[in-house]
Amino acid sequence: MAEKAPRAAPRDKAARRRHETLGLTDADCVRLFELLVTTRAMDDAVASLYRRGELPGGAFSSRGQEATAVGSCFCLNKNDVIGPVIRNSGAILTQGLSPVAVLRNFLGRADSPTRGRDGNTHLGCMDLGIIAPTSHLGTLIPVCAGAALAFKSRGEARVALTWIGDGAASIGDFHEGLNIAAVWRLPFVLIIENNGWAYSTPTSHQTLLADLSRRAEGYGIPGASFDGNDILEVIAHTRPAVERARAGEGPTLLEARTFRMKGHAEHDDASYVPRELVEHWKARDPIDGFERYLHESGVLTPDETRALRARVAADMERMEREALASPFPDAGTVAAGVFAEGEA
Amino acid sequence: MPPTNYIEAITQAIDEEMARDDRVFCLGEDIGKFGGAFKATKGLFEKYGADRVRDTPLAESGIIGVAIGAALLGMRPIAEMQFIDFISCGFNQIVNQAAKIHYRWGARVPLVIRGPCGGMVRGGPFHSQSPEAWFTHTAGLKVVAPSTPADAKGLLKSAVRDDNPVIYLEHKWLYRRPSVRQELPPGADRLVPIGRAEVKRPGRDATVITYSAMVHLALEAAEVIQREDGAAVEVVDLRTLVPLDKPTLLDSVRRTSRVLVLHEAAKTGGFGGEVAAVIAEEAFEHLDAPVRRLAALDTPVPYAPTLEDAALPSVGKIVAALRELLAY
Ligand SMILES: Cc1ncc(C[n+]2csc(CCOP(=O)(O)OP(=O)(O)O)c2C)c(N)n1
Ligand SMILES: [Mg+2]
């Protein structure tokens, strides 16, 4: 860290109390900030690899939505399970997977979590409690409810959490999975990440509801909508949902309001998104906002956050080189692994 | 012990596996206290309780998705489709989620999806289908279709113990058919391995390669041919479609040199085409006649008895096909 600047006395006592009221320590806040910054650095590394022609396939970014993924996942215990989807790279990192593993997956390398069998963040790792998504959106809602069923059946105080976009929230599995979770009171949390768009389709073309969490009522479960760009808000709403699940009281439906700050994927310039809207949300960037909070509450000085950002950037450059040095899978292994064989 | 029905064999297999391994549980519509639409789980709710014989909402994608998630977390679910036709509602979870998990990221999905398939019961277009080819074409799924109580029991037990998703197709026409009842050998650990065909009737003049209910029609047709034509027809029951037991079927082809591939599913794109292709690729020089296929017409399964009989294979149609084959 940078030189010992005198730590600012919290300029705003109320602000300081915000993370403390949530039971978060200063160290927790530093960890959250580091995860946010790492997530963005990793997404940016992926975009850069894409532009340099290094990726066999496409590149997705969670820019603008990091707080939703990191904050919600941060509310979980080590042995809880997540089902990350398209904009949850931050959740994968929060759950403990190294960025270099994610980069290798984008690059299709032999030592990636999917050994070159799948790309981008379509990766899973049961040791870290990460269930891989499919491209087919919505499938993880019943699947994560099923993980929650396993926990409940065995009397384990564990929770399964997954996310869904505002667009994919229109698919049938949303209903089937959430309804089953509700009827069986499973330890399950579902967060709709409403980022305003599903590729080029605005949320108003998906639903007539202004608050997507109102759907909760239809399932007889609690719901809440909140600012997904404020990581403390994310935690303030996710934590009770997780606790409720862990206590055996059933699932909760949450809606995090956020914004997709890039195109659907790197190939998409998102020219269909009004400029003013982008500017509006740019001013509400989740990382800049939390950084300001850290300064105002005296958790970190500007020098300290600058130094942290620099360290993360340097680490990411190193991990990018490391990932690029990994070999592609040997073509002779293509047929391996279609079926599980032998003992687990 | 009295002879066992095909459906009783299925119940026994579930019961024994649930008793053996407390990770095994059943889920499906009306399977609990009610015992299932066909009573496959009869008595199990009383024995194992509502958590292990779990009634679900009416939601096949949800049922299968939940089963996949539970399997990933160490359970061994047996998901019932009330009729196998409704598996189409869960198709995405099967072909895009369950089938691809192990290949993509190495996690195991010990999952059985079972349900009544097939026609000849006047069930009409939505309660009579034979959907095996939807799944045999998807890498990562095992597909089994037993024809006898012993195979139904032994294969279901193997399916439950398998660490892969298994589509288990049970034929409702066989469920309570007195003629297929069998004395089952005692012993809870009598497994029928997945991936092993069985010669159900030996013969030297021609081979019928088939599976599921059609095995019984083929056996009857072989009897007719023996009696009326004096020819000995071998009947090979594939039992498992994926992985396919090529050695057993090719061995039969090499001995008889004449092959009829028979199934109840529609002909075009049916699994019989795959069997015929395997024979063409690997035993062409042993053939004395072109491989023949007999299957359902390329129509939905119709309701009216006259129409259903016209659409599906029958003993008479099998006999006629065999006669042509033997005369070639
Ligand atoms: C079932 C399904 N249909 C279509 C697609 C193609 N697709 C990928 S992402 C996407 C938009 C998703 O929007 P949303 O759910 O809001 O998530 P976001 O990209 O905004 O995070 C579409 C249409 C898909 N992946 N899955
Ligand atoms: Mg969206």
XYZ file of C-alpha atoms and ligand atoms in Angstrom:
699
model
C 0.000 0.000 0.000
C 0.997 3.620 -0.484
C 2.721 5.854 2.049
C 1.058 6.332 5.383
C -1.287 9.176 4.665
C -3.067 10.275 7.807
C -6.355 8.410 7.786
C -9.198 10.823 7.308
C -11.541 11.039 10.186
C -14.867 9.934 8.753
C -16.272 13.002 7.119
C -19.693 11.562 7.268
C -20.469 9.659 10.438
C -23.720 8.332 8.993
C -21.807 7.057 5.987
C -19.328 5.299 8.215
C -22.126 3.639 10.079
C -23.615 2.271 6.891
C -21.244 -0.664 6.541
C -21.030 -1.107 10.276
C -24.803 -1.376 10.579
C -24.559 -4.216 8.115
C -22.027 -5.919 10.350
C -19.235 -5.311 7.858
C -15.755 -4.508 9.110
C -13.356 -2.122 7.418
C -11.446 -5.169 6.212
C -14.644 -6.510 4.626
C -15.011 -3.238 2.764
C -11.452 -3.397 1.492
C -12.068 -6.958 0.342
C -15.273 -5.909 -1.433
C -13.476 -3.064 -3.167
C -10.676 -5.362 -4.240
C -13.190 -7.861 -5.641
C -14.990 -5.115 -7.547
C -11.797 -3.760 -9.018
C -10.525 -7.244 -9.847
C -13.778 -8.111 -11.581
C -13.566 -5.046 -13.781
C -9.887 -5.613 -14.495
C -10.650 -9.185 -15.510
C -13.582 -8.186 -17.725
C -11.358 -5.544 -19.318
C -8.608 -8.093 -19.869
C -11.144 -10.338 -21.601
C -12.256 -7.449 -23.831
C -8.679 -6.636 -24.675
C -7.910 -10.276 -25.511
C -10.976 -10.261 -27.739
C -9.880 -7.125 -29.577
C -6.411 -8.563 -30.052
C -7.931 -11.652 -31.673
C -6.779 -13.983 -28.908
C -10.204 -15.413 -28.033
C -11.594 -18.269 -30.098
C -15.099 -17.034 -29.244
C -16.975 -14.056 -27.897
C -16.458 -11.832 -24.883
C -19.005 -10.705 -22.322
C -18.554 -8.006 -19.749
C -20.253 -7.273 -16.474
C -19.138 -3.619 -16.501
C -21.528 -1.597 -14.422
C -22.979 -4.631 -12.649
C -20.037 -5.709 -10.531
C -21.623 -4.633 -7.261
C -24.662 -6.840 -7.752
C -22.622 -9.979 -8.326
C -19.913 -9.344 -5.750
C -22.195 -7.958 -3.060
C -24.747 -10.740 -3.220
C -22.177 -13.514 -3.340
C -20.355 -11.903 -0.424
C -23.393 -12.695 1.757
C -22.846 -16.431 1.367
C -20.887 -18.913 3.427
C -18.004 -20.915 2.053
C -20.083 -24.041 1.519
C -23.044 -22.334 -0.126
C -23.609 -22.771 -3.839
C -24.006 -20.256 -6.643
C -25.229 -20.480 -10.205
C -23.552 -17.556 -11.938
C -24.918 -16.372 -15.265
C -23.827 -14.036 -18.002
C -22.852 -10.955 -15.950
C -21.669 -12.619 -12.754
C -17.938 -12.899 -13.266
C -17.617 -11.026 -9.988
C -19.528 -13.766 -8.207
C -17.181 -16.406 -9.573
C -14.222 -14.486 -8.169
C -15.989 -13.855 -4.864
C -16.606 -17.583 -4.587
C -12.864 -18.057 -4.796
C -11.943 -18.972 -8.353
C -8.790 -17.258 -9.600
C -9.104 -14.801 -12.500
C -6.432 -16.750 -14.332
C -8.775 -19.759 -14.447
C -11.535 -17.589 -15.903
C -9.165 -16.094 -18.478
C -8.027 -19.579 -19.481
C -11.659 -20.546 -19.952
C -12.227 -17.607 -22.295
C -9.063 -18.633 -24.129
C -10.171 -22.288 -24.413
C -7.029 -23.687 -22.806
C -6.349 -27.233 -21.622
C -5.922 -26.257 -17.966
C -9.088 -24.153 -17.816
C -12.020 -25.305 -15.662
C -13.714 -26.788 -18.736
C -10.514 -28.016 -20.398
C -11.463 -26.198 -23.582
C -14.867 -27.874 -23.740
C -16.686 -24.608 -23.126
C -15.795 -20.945 -23.144
C -16.311 -17.625 -21.383
C -17.766 -17.830 -17.865
C -19.577 -21.087 -18.657
C -17.594 -22.836 -16.018
C -18.389 -24.826 -12.948
C -16.443 -26.178 -10.061
C -18.252 -28.137 -7.382
C -15.325 -27.741 -4.973
C -16.005 -24.007 -4.939
C -19.763 -24.410 -5.067
C -20.041 -23.028 -8.577
C -22.632 -24.597 -10.869
C -21.988 -23.775 -14.510
C -24.655 -22.012 -16.531
C -25.721 -23.088 -19.979
C -26.172 -20.582 -22.785
C -29.826 -21.477 -22.552
C -30.849 -18.896 -20.018
C -33.052 -19.834 -17.117
C -31.912 -23.432 -16.684
C -30.030 -22.606 -13.503
C -33.144 -21.563 -11.628
C -34.553 -25.098 -11.278
C -31.040 -26.525 -11.025
C -30.061 -24.266 -8.134
C -33.423 -24.943 -6.518
C -32.421 -28.611 -6.808
C -29.125 -27.914 -5.053
C -31.181 -26.250 -2.330
C -33.386 -29.343 -2.207
C -30.306 -31.488 -1.569
C -29.342 -29.194 1.323
C -32.807 -29.283 2.800
C -33.123 -33.050 2.405
C -29.914 -33.611 4.310
C -30.726 -31.019 6.939
C -27.716 -28.907 5.978
C -27.834 -25.179 6.691
C -26.666 -24.287 3.205
C -28.082 -21.932 0.612
C -28.183 -21.820 -3.185
C -28.224 -18.480 -4.966
C -28.558 -17.638 -8.619
C -29.221 -14.653 -10.841
C -31.295 -14.031 -13.937
C -31.409 -11.126 -16.378
C -34.489 -8.986 -16.910
C -34.824 -10.622 -20.321
C -34.353 -14.214 -19.256
C -36.807 -13.617 -16.422
C -39.450 -14.066 -19.139
C -38.585 -17.729 -19.719
C -40.602 -20.639 -18.349
C -37.874 -22.055 -16.129
C -38.072 -18.866 -14.059
C -41.584 -19.762 -13.084
C -41.121 -23.500 -12.708
C -37.958 -23.224 -10.651
C -39.071 -20.413 -8.375
C -42.484 -21.922 -7.807
C -41.031 -25.282 -6.813
C -38.553 -23.532 -4.510
C -41.438 -21.635 -2.924
C -43.779 -24.619 -2.510
C -41.017 -26.691 -0.940
C -39.638 -23.722 1.069
C -36.163 -24.361 -0.270
C -33.096 -22.426 0.913
C -32.870 -20.519 -2.315
C -32.346 -16.912 -3.372
C -33.063 -15.601 -6.855
C -31.836 -12.182 -7.922
C -33.140 -10.568 -11.064
C -30.452 -8.333 -12.463
C -32.478 -5.704 -14.215
C -29.938 -3.894 -16.356
C -32.532 -2.361 -18.634
C -31.759 -4.452 -21.671
C -31.828 -7.946 -22.998
C -29.501 -7.630 -25.979
C -31.401 -4.885 -27.878
C -34.741 -5.371 -26.121
C -35.630 -2.936 -23.340
C -37.171 -4.290 -20.161
C -40.471 -2.591 -21.017
C -40.830 -5.127 -23.839
C -40.385 -8.025 -21.421
C -42.850 -7.132 -18.713
C -45.450 -4.582 -17.712
C -44.192 -4.569 -14.138
C -42.121 -1.647 -12.941
C -40.852 -3.641 -9.976
C -39.939 -7.121 -11.086
C -39.692 -8.250 -7.475
C -43.468 -7.879 -7.247
C -43.623 -11.232 -8.946
C -42.687 -12.640 -5.548
C -46.247 -12.133 -4.417
C -47.399 -14.503 -7.134
C -45.291 -17.209 -5.553
C -46.231 -16.379 -1.986
C -42.690 -15.369 -1.069
C -41.033 -12.082 -0.078
C -39.497 -9.804 -2.676
C -37.635 -6.521 -2.804
C -36.115 -4.219 -5.394
C -33.018 -2.167 -4.715
C -30.155 -0.205 -6.212
C -27.828 -2.863 -7.570
C -25.049 -0.352 -8.134
C -24.681 0.334 -4.434
C -22.876 -2.655 -3.010
C -24.004 -1.895 0.525
C -27.620 -1.847 -0.661
C -27.024 -5.165 -2.395
C -25.718 -6.651 0.825
C -28.454 -5.036 2.892
C -31.073 -6.860 0.824
C -29.306 -10.102 0.006
C -28.159 -10.892 3.508
C -31.658 -11.139 5.038
C -32.760 -13.235 2.083
C -29.847 -15.606 2.621
C -30.501 -15.727 6.344
C -34.163 -16.412 5.769
C -33.242 -19.242 3.419
C -30.745 -20.662 5.880
C -33.315 -20.553 8.641
C -35.593 -22.796 6.599
C -38.124 -20.109 5.751
C -37.872 -20.481 2.003
C -36.813 -18.489 -1.007
C -36.781 -14.761 -1.716
C -36.985 -12.964 -5.042
C -34.846 -9.854 -5.318
C -34.445 -7.321 -8.088
C -31.178 -5.457 -8.411
C -31.549 -2.344 -10.573
C -28.419 -1.793 -12.527
C -27.219 -1.042 -16.030
C -25.279 -2.812 -18.728
C -22.506 -0.334 -19.458
C -21.305 -2.076 -22.617
C -22.998 -3.792 -25.517
C -24.512 -7.209 -25.108
C -21.077 -8.579 -25.919
C -17.888 -7.066 -27.337
C -19.155 -7.279 -30.903
C -22.175 -5.094 -30.066
C -21.787 -1.300 -30.026
C -25.185 -0.941 -28.313
C -26.088 1.990 -30.553
C -29.714 1.267 -29.687
C -29.144 2.429 -26.104
C -29.878 6.165 -25.657
C -26.725 8.136 -24.848
C -28.357 10.032 -21.957
C -29.157 6.765 -20.277
C -25.560 5.647 -20.445
C -24.441 9.005 -19.041
C -27.020 8.757 -16.259
C -25.684 5.407 -15.160
C -22.066 6.267 -15.737
C -22.448 8.813 -12.951
C -23.654 5.925 -10.792
C -20.761 3.605 -11.467
C -20.743 0.990 -8.697
C -16.982 0.956 -8.241
C -16.437 4.710 -8.283
C -19.380 5.086 -5.922
C -18.012 2.593 -3.431
C -14.572 4.138 -3.683
C -16.068 7.496 -2.733
C -17.798 5.825 0.186
C -14.525 4.298 1.340
C -12.889 7.706 1.232
C -15.764 9.480 2.950
C -16.087 6.882 5.660
C -12.351 6.849 6.204
C -11.903 3.168 5.429
C -9.300 3.873 2.762
C -7.561 7.040 1.612
C -7.463 8.037 -2.036
C -3.815 7.016 -2.119
C -4.718 3.621 -0.762
C -7.473 2.955 -3.282
C -5.159 4.186 -6.060
C -2.478 1.790 -4.889
C -4.957 -1.068 -4.666
C -6.165 -0.416 -8.190
C -2.572 -0.362 -9.443
C -1.748 -3.618 -7.696
C -4.837 -5.327 -9.129
C -3.973 -4.064 -12.618
C -0.438 -5.416 -12.334
C -1.712 -8.772 -11.030
C -4.172 -8.995 -13.892
C -1.460 -8.342 -16.462
C 0.589 -11.136 -14.952
C -2.399 -13.505 -14.936
C -3.199 -12.622 -18.530
C 0.342 -13.568 -19.568
C 0.058 -16.752 -17.526
C -3.242 -17.684 -19.168
C -1.875 -16.981 -22.640
C 1.027 -19.317 -21.915
C -1.354 -22.222 -21.246
C -1.602 -24.779 -24.040
C -4.687 -25.561 -26.066
C -6.138 -29.008 -25.394
C -4.670 -31.851 -27.392
C -7.094 -32.737 -30.209
C -6.666 -36.388 -29.281
C -8.597 -35.784 -26.062
C -11.754 -34.593 -27.834
C -13.850 -37.647 -27.034
C -12.818 -37.840 -23.377
C -15.326 -37.102 -20.666
C -18.677 -37.448 -22.435
C -19.602 -39.931 -19.719
C -18.453 -40.167 -16.132
C -16.583 -43.393 -15.572
C -15.301 -45.240 -12.533
C -15.766 -44.055 -8.997
C -16.315 -40.370 -8.262
C -42.699 -66.207 -5.157
C -45.448 -65.509 -7.689
C -44.343 -64.211 -11.094
C -43.634 -60.496 -11.231
C -45.227 -57.896 -13.478
C -43.051 -55.482 -15.431
C -44.396 -52.572 -13.344
C -43.874 -54.490 -10.094
C -40.289 -55.104 -11.162
C -39.845 -51.364 -11.550
C -41.312 -50.718 -8.109
C -39.054 -53.381 -6.609
C -35.991 -51.847 -8.206
C -36.830 -48.398 -6.843
C -37.628 -49.843 -3.422
C -34.420 -51.839 -3.209
C -32.258 -48.951 -4.352
C -33.929 -46.568 -1.915
C -33.384 -49.047 0.894
C -29.758 -49.559 -0.109
C -28.787 -45.913 -0.554
C -30.415 -43.021 1.277
C -29.232 -40.584 -1.397
C -31.793 -42.111 -3.753
C -35.139 -40.321 -3.891
C -38.078 -40.097 -6.277
C -39.835 -37.012 -7.532
C -42.702 -36.539 -9.904
C -46.348 -35.684 -10.283
C -48.770 -37.673 -8.101
C -46.109 -40.209 -7.137
C -46.462 -39.829 -3.362
C -49.484 -41.045 -1.475
C -51.262 -41.692 -4.753
C -48.420 -43.937 -5.909
C -48.167 -42.488 -9.406
C -50.496 -42.577 -12.390
C -49.408 -46.163 -13.099
C -48.527 -47.017 -9.466
C -44.815 -47.357 -10.095
C -44.137 -45.930 -6.634
C -46.954 -47.781 -4.913
C -46.249 -48.290 -1.231
C -43.022 -46.310 -1.281
C -44.505 -43.136 0.197
C -45.635 -45.120 3.228
C -42.215 -46.697 3.530
C -39.915 -43.751 2.816
C -42.020 -40.675 3.454
C -42.897 -37.500 1.596
C -39.329 -36.234 1.323
C -38.047 -39.270 -0.537
C -41.164 -39.944 -2.577
C -41.769 -36.365 -3.432
C -44.863 -35.007 -5.139
C -44.002 -32.113 -7.419
C -45.904 -29.273 -9.009
C -46.884 -29.865 -12.617
C -43.652 -28.656 -14.189
C -41.424 -31.054 -16.121
C -38.592 -28.629 -16.762
C -38.690 -27.766 -13.089
C -38.718 -31.422 -12.049
C -35.791 -32.317 -14.245
C -33.858 -29.145 -13.425
C -34.326 -29.692 -9.705
C -33.255 -33.314 -10.104
C -30.089 -32.193 -11.887
C -29.256 -29.738 -9.118
C -29.852 -32.326 -6.418
C -27.698 -34.812 -8.338
C -24.867 -32.271 -8.555
C -25.020 -31.936 -4.787
C -24.699 -35.657 -4.138
C -28.259 -36.981 -4.302
C -29.371 -39.709 -6.702
C -32.788 -38.637 -7.992
C -35.237 -40.758 -9.944
C -37.543 -38.345 -11.765
C -40.811 -39.702 -13.064
C -42.519 -38.331 -16.142
C -46.183 -39.197 -15.734
C -46.141 -40.101 -19.413
C -42.839 -40.020 -21.222
C -44.457 -37.743 -23.805
C -44.214 -34.895 -21.284
C -40.455 -35.197 -21.236
C -40.539 -32.756 -24.143
C -41.374 -30.020 -21.623
C -38.081 -30.770 -19.883
C -36.101 -31.355 -23.043
C -33.868 -28.330 -22.621
C -32.771 -29.330 -19.132
C -31.934 -32.805 -20.404
C -30.073 -32.075 -23.610
C -28.423 -28.782 -22.697
C -27.889 -29.131 -18.981
C -27.728 -32.758 -17.812
C -26.158 -34.270 -20.916
C -23.347 -31.760 -21.214
C -22.268 -31.176 -17.621
C -19.691 -33.913 -17.317
C -18.094 -33.195 -20.663
C -17.996 -29.462 -20.035
C -16.878 -29.210 -16.467
C -16.480 -32.666 -15.058
C -19.243 -32.811 -12.464
C -21.264 -36.008 -12.176
C -25.014 -36.106 -12.703
C -26.357 -39.385 -11.302
C -29.900 -38.953 -12.540
C -32.588 -41.297 -13.812
C -35.516 -39.937 -15.771
C -38.101 -42.630 -16.230
C -41.609 -42.848 -17.554
C -44.111 -44.837 -19.574
C -43.570 -44.794 -23.310
C -45.174 -46.471 -26.278
C -48.529 -47.193 -27.780
C -50.919 -50.071 -28.464
C -53.074 -48.809 -25.601
C -55.180 -46.321 -27.600
C -53.508 -43.405 -25.869
C -53.525 -41.165 -28.912
C -50.863 -38.721 -30.105
C -49.737 -37.464 -26.667
C -49.721 -40.622 -24.568
C -48.176 -43.142 -26.941
C -44.866 -41.812 -28.128
C -41.542 -43.573 -28.364
C -39.129 -40.654 -27.956
C -35.831 -42.549 -27.730
C -34.299 -40.978 -30.819
C -34.695 -37.497 -29.330
C -32.148 -38.591 -26.758
C -29.938 -41.142 -28.514
C -28.795 -38.258 -30.701
C -27.554 -36.287 -27.693
C -24.078 -37.161 -26.469
C -23.886 -37.601 -22.728
C -27.154 -39.450 -22.163
C -27.567 -43.158 -21.676
C -30.822 -44.554 -23.041
C -32.328 -47.861 -21.948
C -35.559 -49.581 -22.960
C -36.145 -52.929 -21.239
C -38.615 -55.531 -22.478
C -38.977 -57.929 -19.542
C -39.525 -57.644 -15.799
C -36.042 -59.011 -15.092
C -34.425 -56.514 -17.440
C -36.657 -53.691 -16.207
C -35.541 -54.351 -12.660
C -31.897 -55.011 -13.337
C -31.504 -52.076 -15.682
C -33.270 -49.644 -13.386
C -30.992 -50.658 -10.540
C -27.975 -50.140 -12.788
C -29.362 -46.793 -13.920
C -29.735 -45.597 -10.328
C -26.138 -46.621 -9.604
C -24.801 -44.991 -12.766
C -23.117 -41.601 -12.394
C -24.592 -40.334 -15.663
C -28.035 -39.160 -16.703
C -30.023 -42.172 -17.853
C -33.247 -41.965 -19.836
C -35.168 -45.037 -18.750
C -38.030 -45.879 -21.099
C -40.576 -48.296 -19.706
C -43.321 -49.527 -21.966
C -46.808 -49.089 -20.558
C -48.192 -51.912 -22.731
C -45.908 -54.251 -20.790
C -46.768 -52.968 -17.320
C -49.399 -55.548 -16.387
C -49.390 -57.856 -19.382
C -49.756 -61.353 -17.948
C -47.733 -62.920 -20.757
C -44.591 -60.983 -19.853
C -44.684 -61.887 -16.158
C -41.571 -63.614 -14.927
C -40.241 -65.361 -11.886
C -37.463 -63.033 -10.821
C -34.340 -64.590 -9.427
C -33.961 -63.548 -5.807
C -31.170 -61.260 -4.744
C -31.318 -57.522 -4.447
C -28.053 -57.100 -6.269
C -29.029 -58.688 -9.532
C -28.103 -55.955 -11.948
C -28.459 -55.924 -15.704
C -25.521 -53.948 -16.993
C -26.245 -50.896 -19.108
C -24.844 -51.350 -22.593
C -25.400 -55.093 -22.941
C -27.849 -56.567 -25.463
C -29.301 -60.040 -25.065
C -30.317 -62.716 -27.527
C -33.866 -63.457 -26.437
C -34.356 -66.266 -28.936
C -31.588 -67.996 -30.830
C -31.887 -68.751 -34.546
C -29.711 -69.197 -37.590
C -31.766 -68.001 -40.565
C -32.451 -64.347 -39.803
C -32.079 -61.802 -37.002
C -34.603 -59.331 -35.668
C -32.876 -56.518 -33.811
C -35.318 -54.689 -31.591
C -36.053 -53.467 -28.054
C -38.830 -52.676 -25.604
C -42.344 -53.976 -26.335
C -41.451 -54.937 -29.901
C -39.302 -57.742 -28.503
C -42.489 -59.567 -27.592
C -44.044 -59.058 -30.994
C -40.818 -60.231 -32.616
C -40.776 -63.353 -30.450
C -44.323 -64.122 -31.458
C -43.525 -63.562 -35.119
C -40.448 -65.799 -34.830
C -42.684 -68.501 -33.392
C -45.062 -68.179 -36.360
C -42.171 -68.393 -38.828
C -40.773 -71.432 -37.060
C -44.127 -73.149 -37.113
C -45.291 -72.215 -40.589
C -42.058 -71.759 -42.532
C -39.615 -73.889 -40.606
C -37.077 -71.088 -40.391
C -35.245 -70.147 -37.205
C -35.339 -66.441 -36.444
C -33.037 -64.980 -33.822
C -34.326 -62.101 -31.705
C -31.757 -59.688 -30.321
C -33.052 -57.370 -27.598
C -30.827 -54.307 -27.484
C -32.072 -53.376 -23.983
C -29.732 -50.363 -24.054
C -29.611 -48.039 -27.053
C -26.794 -45.819 -25.781
C -24.170 -47.114 -25.333
C -24.977 -49.602 -28.090
C -23.784 -53.193 -27.715
C -22.338 -53.537 -31.200
C -20.522 -56.855 -30.611
C -23.714 -58.727 -29.736
C -25.725 -57.432 -32.657
C -22.882 -57.824 -35.154
C -22.226 -61.350 -33.957
C -25.837 -62.247 -34.679
C -25.721 -60.601 -38.099
C -22.588 -62.542 -38.995
C -24.299 -65.807 -38.080
C -27.659 -65.261 -39.803
C -26.742 -62.869 -42.640
C -30.287 -61.491 -42.798
C -31.480 -58.660 -40.597
C -34.734 -56.987 -39.771
C -34.400 -53.905 -37.596
C -37.659 -53.312 -35.768
C -38.970 -50.506 -33.586
C -42.194 -48.867 -32.555
C -40.996 -45.306 -33.093
C -41.501 -43.645 -36.458
C -39.181 -44.870 -39.146
C -37.561 -41.687 -40.397
C -34.683 -40.690 -38.161
C -35.499 -43.580 -35.839
C -32.841 -45.478 -33.934
C -33.167 -48.352 -36.401
C -31.415 -46.239 -39.000
C -28.391 -46.118 -36.718
C -28.449 -49.878 -36.223
C -28.724 -50.439 -39.970
C -25.832 -48.074 -40.574
C -23.642 -49.845 -38.040
C -24.359 -53.145 -39.793
C -23.605 -51.647 -43.208
C -20.330 -50.243 -41.941
C -19.132 -53.211 -39.971
C -20.756 -56.372 -41.349
C -21.653 -55.599 -44.951
C -19.769 -58.578 -46.358
C -21.727 -60.934 -44.108
C -25.119 -59.921 -45.471
C -27.125 -62.062 -47.865
C -29.917 -59.505 -48.101
C -30.278 -55.748 -47.663
C -30.967 -54.728 -44.084
C -34.695 -54.203 -43.679
C -36.390 -51.782 -41.334
C -39.869 -52.145 -39.904
C -41.103 -49.226 -37.803
C -44.122 -47.053 -37.259
C -45.362 -44.940 -40.113
C -44.144 -41.370 -40.143
C -47.303 -40.076 -38.484
C -48.211 -39.029 -34.973
C -49.562 -42.063 -33.117
C -53.270 -41.954 -33.987
C -56.084 -42.644 -31.553
C -58.689 -44.749 -33.375
C -57.857 -48.473 -33.146
C -57.999 -48.905 -36.915
C -55.551 -46.062 -37.385
C -53.177 -46.959 -34.569
C -52.998 -50.539 -35.786
C -52.258 -49.256 -39.261
C -49.501 -46.991 -37.989
C -47.620 -49.313 -35.639
C -45.786 -52.568 -36.352
C -47.705 -55.749 -35.550
C -46.972 -59.466 -35.444
C -48.519 -59.810 -38.893
C -46.346 -57.063 -40.348
C -43.256 -58.564 -38.764
C -44.061 -62.001 -40.161
C -44.552 -60.535 -43.622
C -41.289 -58.604 -43.429
C -39.416 -61.705 -42.260
C -40.831 -63.783 -45.094
C -39.616 -61.266 -47.639
C -36.262 -61.156 -45.940
C -35.926 -64.940 -45.868
C -36.963 -65.200 -49.523
C -34.481 -62.618 -50.754
C -33.048 -19.362 -23.901
C -32.189 -18.371 -24.586
N -32.682 -17.628 -25.590
C -31.899 -16.718 -26.218
C -30.602 -16.548 -25.864
C -29.717 -15.542 -26.591
N -29.387 -14.451 -25.651
C -28.254 -14.476 -24.929
S -28.185 -13.246 -23.822
C -29.665 -12.611 -24.347
C -30.235 -11.421 -23.662
C -30.257 -11.657 -22.193
O -30.788 -10.541 -21.552
P -30.930 -10.524 -19.995
O -31.563 -11.775 -19.524
O -31.585 -9.258 -19.620
O -29.427 -10.568 -19.487
P -28.306 -9.463 -19.714
O -27.586 -9.809 -20.982
O -28.959 -8.146 -19.785
O -27.413 -9.600 -18.535
C -30.196 -13.373 -25.369
C -31.454 -13.086 -26.080
C -30.111 -17.364 -24.819
N -28.827 -17.299 -24.429
N -30.912 -18.248 -24.199
Mg -30.753 -7.482 -19.075
